[in-house]
Tab-separated table of C-alpha atoms in Angstrom:
chain	number	residue	atom	x	y	z
E	1	MET	CA	39.506	20.228	13.997
E	2	LYS	CA	38.828	18.731	10.772
E	3	GLN	CA	41.783	18.029	8.678
E	4	SER	CA	41.924	18.636	4.822
E	5	PRO	CA	42.482	15.339	2.505
E	6	ILE	CA	46.180	14.660	1.870
E	7	TYR	CA	46.175	11.315	0.556
E	8	GLN	CA	42.619	11.034	-1.338
E	9	ASN	CA	39.732	13.741	-1.716
E	10	LEU	CA	36.774	11.822	-3.146
E	11	THR	CA	35.102	14.870	-3.861
E	12	ARG	CA	37.530	15.322	-6.484
E	13	PHE	CA	36.753	12.141	-8.163
E	14	GLN	CA	35.029	12.268	-11.301
E	15	VAL	CA	33.966	9.386	-13.546
E	16	PRO	CA	35.404	10.479	-17.509
E	17	PRO	CA	32.968	11.405	-19.891
E	18	GLY	CA	31.611	8.622	-22.226
E	19	PHE	CA	33.476	6.056	-19.438
E	20	ARG	CA	30.277	3.955	-19.082
E	21	GLY	CA	29.907	3.455	-22.823
E	22	ARG	CA	26.327	3.899	-22.501
E	23	SER	CA	23.826	6.653	-21.229
E	24	ILE	CA	22.921	6.533	-17.508
E	25	PHE	CA	19.558	5.568	-18.456
E	26	VAL	CA	20.637	2.618	-20.227
E	27	VAL	CA	23.323	1.599	-17.177
E	28	GLN	CA	20.304	1.699	-14.792
E	29	LEU	CA	18.049	-0.621	-16.839
E	30	TRP	CA	20.576	-3.095	-16.960
E	31	TRP	CA	21.052	-2.924	-13.228
E	32	PHE	CA	17.558	-3.558	-12.523
E	33	CYS	CA	17.580	-6.016	-15.493
E	34	GLN	CA	20.285	-7.710	-13.929
E	35	SER	CA	19.006	-7.707	-10.644
E	36	THR	CA	15.386	-9.270	-11.400
E	37	LEU	CA	15.149	-10.539	-15.015
E	38	PHE	CA	18.486	-12.150	-14.735
E	39	ALA	CA	19.171	-12.934	-10.855
E	40	LEU	CA	15.519	-14.412	-10.648
E	41	SER	CA	15.747	-16.759	-13.616
E	42	PRO	CA	15.986	-20.258	-12.921
E	43	GLN	CA	19.055	-21.938	-13.085
E	44	PRO	CA	18.485	-24.011	-16.317
E	45	LEU	CA	17.527	-20.923	-18.386
E	46	TYR	CA	20.934	-20.320	-19.679
E	47	GLY	CA	19.398	-19.164	-23.001
E	48	TRP	CA	17.246	-16.312	-21.544
E	49	ARG	CA	20.207	-14.603	-19.593
E	50	ASN	CA	22.625	-14.915	-22.447
E	51	ALA	CA	19.681	-13.456	-24.853
E	52	LEU	CA	19.575	-10.427	-21.793
E	53	LEU	CA	23.338	-9.773	-22.092
E	54	ARG	CA	23.175	-9.691	-25.722
E	55	LEU	CA	20.405	-7.613	-25.791
E	56	PHE	CA	22.852	-5.149	-23.630
E	57	GLY	CA	25.409	-5.615	-26.104
E	58	ALA	CA	27.484	-8.467	-24.941
E	59	ASN	CA	29.040	-10.748	-27.236
E	60	ILE	CA	27.847	-14.259	-26.279
E	61	GLY	CA	29.007	-17.331	-27.880
E	62	LYS	CA	27.054	-20.574	-28.469
E	63	ASN	CA	26.345	-23.189	-25.500
E	64	VAL	CA	27.482	-20.483	-22.904
E	65	LYS	CA	26.478	-21.410	-19.586
E	66	ILE	CA	26.059	-18.617	-17.172
E	67	ARG	CA	24.593	-19.250	-13.635
E	68	PRO	CA	21.695	-16.530	-12.076
E	69	SER	CA	23.934	-14.964	-9.695
E	70	ALA	CA	26.686	-13.798	-12.045
E	71	ARG	CA	27.119	-10.088	-12.189
E	72	PHE	CA	28.221	-7.949	-15.311
E	73	THR	CA	29.082	-4.260	-14.979
E	74	TYR	CA	28.535	-3.297	-18.214
E	75	PRO	CA	27.792	-6.241	-20.440
E	76	TRP	CA	28.269	-4.020	-23.825
E	77	LYS	CA	32.154	-4.342	-22.838
E	78	ILE	CA	31.706	-8.317	-22.348
E	79	SER	CA	32.853	-11.181	-24.671
E	80	VAL	CA	32.330	-14.829	-24.067
E	81	GLY	CA	33.275	-17.218	-26.537
E	82	ASP	CA	31.539	-20.871	-27.016
E	83	ASN	CA	30.732	-23.333	-24.495
E	84	SER	CA	32.087	-21.537	-21.942
E	85	TRP	CA	31.102	-21.422	-18.246
E	86	ILE	CA	30.628	-18.776	-15.818
E	87	GLY	CA	29.758	-19.687	-12.125
E	88	ASP	CA	27.850	-18.522	-9.206
E	89	ARG	CA	28.413	-15.234	-8.014
E	90	ALA	CA	31.388	-14.688	-10.498
E	91	GLU	CA	31.798	-10.972	-10.830
E	92	LEU	CA	33.069	-9.267	-13.961
E	93	TYR	CA	33.821	-6.088	-13.312
E	94	SER	CA	33.878	-4.245	-16.923
E	95	LEU	CA	34.854	-0.773	-16.760
E	96	VAL	CA	36.286	-1.522	-19.851
E	97	GLU	CA	36.549	-4.741	-22.047
E	98	ILE	CA	36.584	-8.061	-20.774
E	99	GLU	CA	37.065	-11.095	-23.197
E	100	VAL	CA	36.864	-14.568	-22.228
E	101	GLY	CA	37.831	-17.494	-24.634
E	102	SER	CA	35.842	-20.591	-25.658
E	103	HIS	CA	35.702	-23.754	-23.298
E	104	CYS	CA	36.503	-21.358	-20.298
E	105	CYS	CA	35.645	-22.432	-17.064
E	106	ILE	CA	35.121	-19.251	-14.656
E	107	SER	CA	34.451	-20.635	-11.404
E	108	GLN	CA	32.194	-19.417	-8.788
E	109	ASP	CA	33.238	-16.676	-6.520
E	110	CYS	CA	35.627	-15.410	-9.169
E	111	TYR	CA	36.258	-11.552	-9.625
E	112	ILE	CA	37.624	-10.135	-12.793
E	113	ALA	CA	38.981	-6.450	-12.285
E	114	THR	CA	39.152	-4.059	-14.932
E	115	SER	CA	39.672	-1.001	-12.693
E	116	GLY	CA	41.356	0.354	-9.952
E	117	HIS	CA	42.205	3.685	-8.426
E	118	ASN	CA	45.324	5.751	-8.457
E	119	HIS	CA	46.432	5.649	-5.015
E	120	HIS	CA	48.952	8.368	-5.622
E	121	GLY	CA	46.430	11.181	-6.759
E	122	LEU	CA	44.287	13.028	-4.728
E	123	SER	CA	41.183	12.662	-6.892
E	124	PHE	CA	41.430	8.731	-6.883
E	125	ASP	CA	41.077	8.424	-10.541
E	126	TYR	CA	40.379	5.254	-12.176
E	127	ILE	CA	43.321	3.180	-13.697
E	128	THR	CA	42.118	0.700	-15.954
E	129	GLY	CA	43.137	-2.178	-18.303
E	130	LYS	CA	41.465	-4.831	-20.501
E	131	VAL	CA	41.302	-8.284	-19.406
E	132	VAL	CA	41.684	-11.237	-21.906
E	133	ILE	CA	41.108	-15.088	-20.540
E	134	GLN	CA	42.209	-16.920	-23.501
E	135	ASP	CA	40.406	-20.449	-24.448
E	136	GLU	CA	40.488	-23.297	-22.352
E	137	VAL	CA	41.013	-21.623	-18.931
E	138	TRP	CA	39.905	-22.673	-15.836
E	139	LEU	CA	39.864	-20.020	-13.113
E	140	ALA	CA	39.006	-22.156	-10.018
E	141	SER	CA	36.669	-20.948	-7.011
E	142	GLY	CA	37.428	-17.599	-5.750
E	143	VAL	CA	40.280	-16.338	-7.830
E	144	PHE	CA	40.812	-12.457	-8.166
E	145	VAL	CA	42.167	-11.317	-11.601
E	146	MET	CA	43.836	-7.956	-11.560
E	147	PRO	CA	43.112	-5.160	-14.530
E	148	GLY	CA	45.250	-5.256	-17.590
E	149	LEU	CA	46.329	-8.992	-17.787
E	150	ASN	CA	46.286	-12.042	-20.130
E	151	VAL	CA	45.583	-15.480	-18.684
E	152	GLY	CA	47.083	-17.850	-21.638
E	153	ARG	CA	45.324	-20.566	-23.481
E	154	GLY	CA	45.004	-23.278	-21.336
E	155	ALA	CA	45.903	-22.229	-17.895
E	156	VAL	CA	44.560	-23.038	-14.804
E	157	VAL	CA	44.585	-20.774	-11.855
E	158	ALA	CA	44.012	-22.637	-8.460
E	159	ALA	CA	41.260	-21.757	-6.174
E	160	ARG	CA	41.675	-18.562	-4.182
E	161	SER	CA	44.555	-17.366	-5.961
E	162	VAL	CA	45.410	-13.712	-6.986
E	163	VAL	CA	46.404	-13.080	-10.391
E	164	THR	CA	48.960	-10.228	-10.508
E	165	HIS	CA	50.640	-10.855	-13.788
E	166	ASN	CA	49.879	-12.410	-17.238
E	167	ILE	CA	49.899	-16.122	-17.230
E	168	VAL	CA	51.697	-18.047	-20.051
E	169	GLU	CA	50.156	-20.862	-22.218
E	170	ALA	CA	49.331	-23.980	-19.974
E	171	ASP	CA	50.803	-22.611	-17.116
E	172	ILE	CA	48.937	-24.034	-13.679
E	173	VAL	CA	49.346	-21.197	-11.222
E	174	ALA	CA	48.499	-20.829	-7.389
E	175	GLY	CA	48.891	-18.560	-4.466
E	176	MET	CA	48.845	-14.841	-3.447
E	177	PRO	CA	50.280	-14.026	-5.713
E	178	ALA	CA	49.939	-16.678	-8.389
E	179	ARG	CA	53.210	-18.336	-9.017
E	180	SER	CA	53.626	-21.241	-11.636
E	181	ILE	CA	53.676	-24.898	-9.942
E	182	GLY	CA	53.357	-26.583	-12.974
E	183	LYS	CA	52.333	-27.334	-16.702
E	184	ARG	CA	49.352	-28.386	-18.055
E	185	THR	CA	49.303	-31.753	-20.233
E	186	ARG	CA	48.031	-31.334	-23.669
E	187	ASN	CA	45.435	-33.875	-24.376
E	188	ASP	CA	45.136	-34.378	-28.349
E	189	ALA	CA	42.428	-36.892	-28.367
E	190	LYS	CA	39.126	-35.752	-29.931
């Protein structure tokens, strides 16, 4: 005998109207371009990938280096400042806005999430929050950033850490969940 859902009923889930920010045609066109023109481009063609992202509405600064295996759900909800790097297999799950500042290093296999689901509601609705990665941040390999958080200027998040709360300026954090383990030293030399 089949039981009725009592914790989550995925047939009740609906994407809110206008949530994607573009028509389903544009979304599908981006996903096609990302898996072909973007992902298959040779590694040194940073300008090409930046141009594709800008074509789809991303705000990409000068001298940004994005690897071909990086992924962006909705580029029109992405902003990346000057001189920043986004590494191999980094995922910017941009159901709402993600801001990456200047001189940031988003290392390989990082995942920046702007959405989860309401596990208390039967319809499993989205819970979203904008993510801000301020200037001069380093997210080391495999960092996971939860929705709605702010990573302060100059912060360092150690490899494989899970960011579950806002990180203050120049803090060095590590772990699951990430906890402060020190402070970054200023370097005022030009």
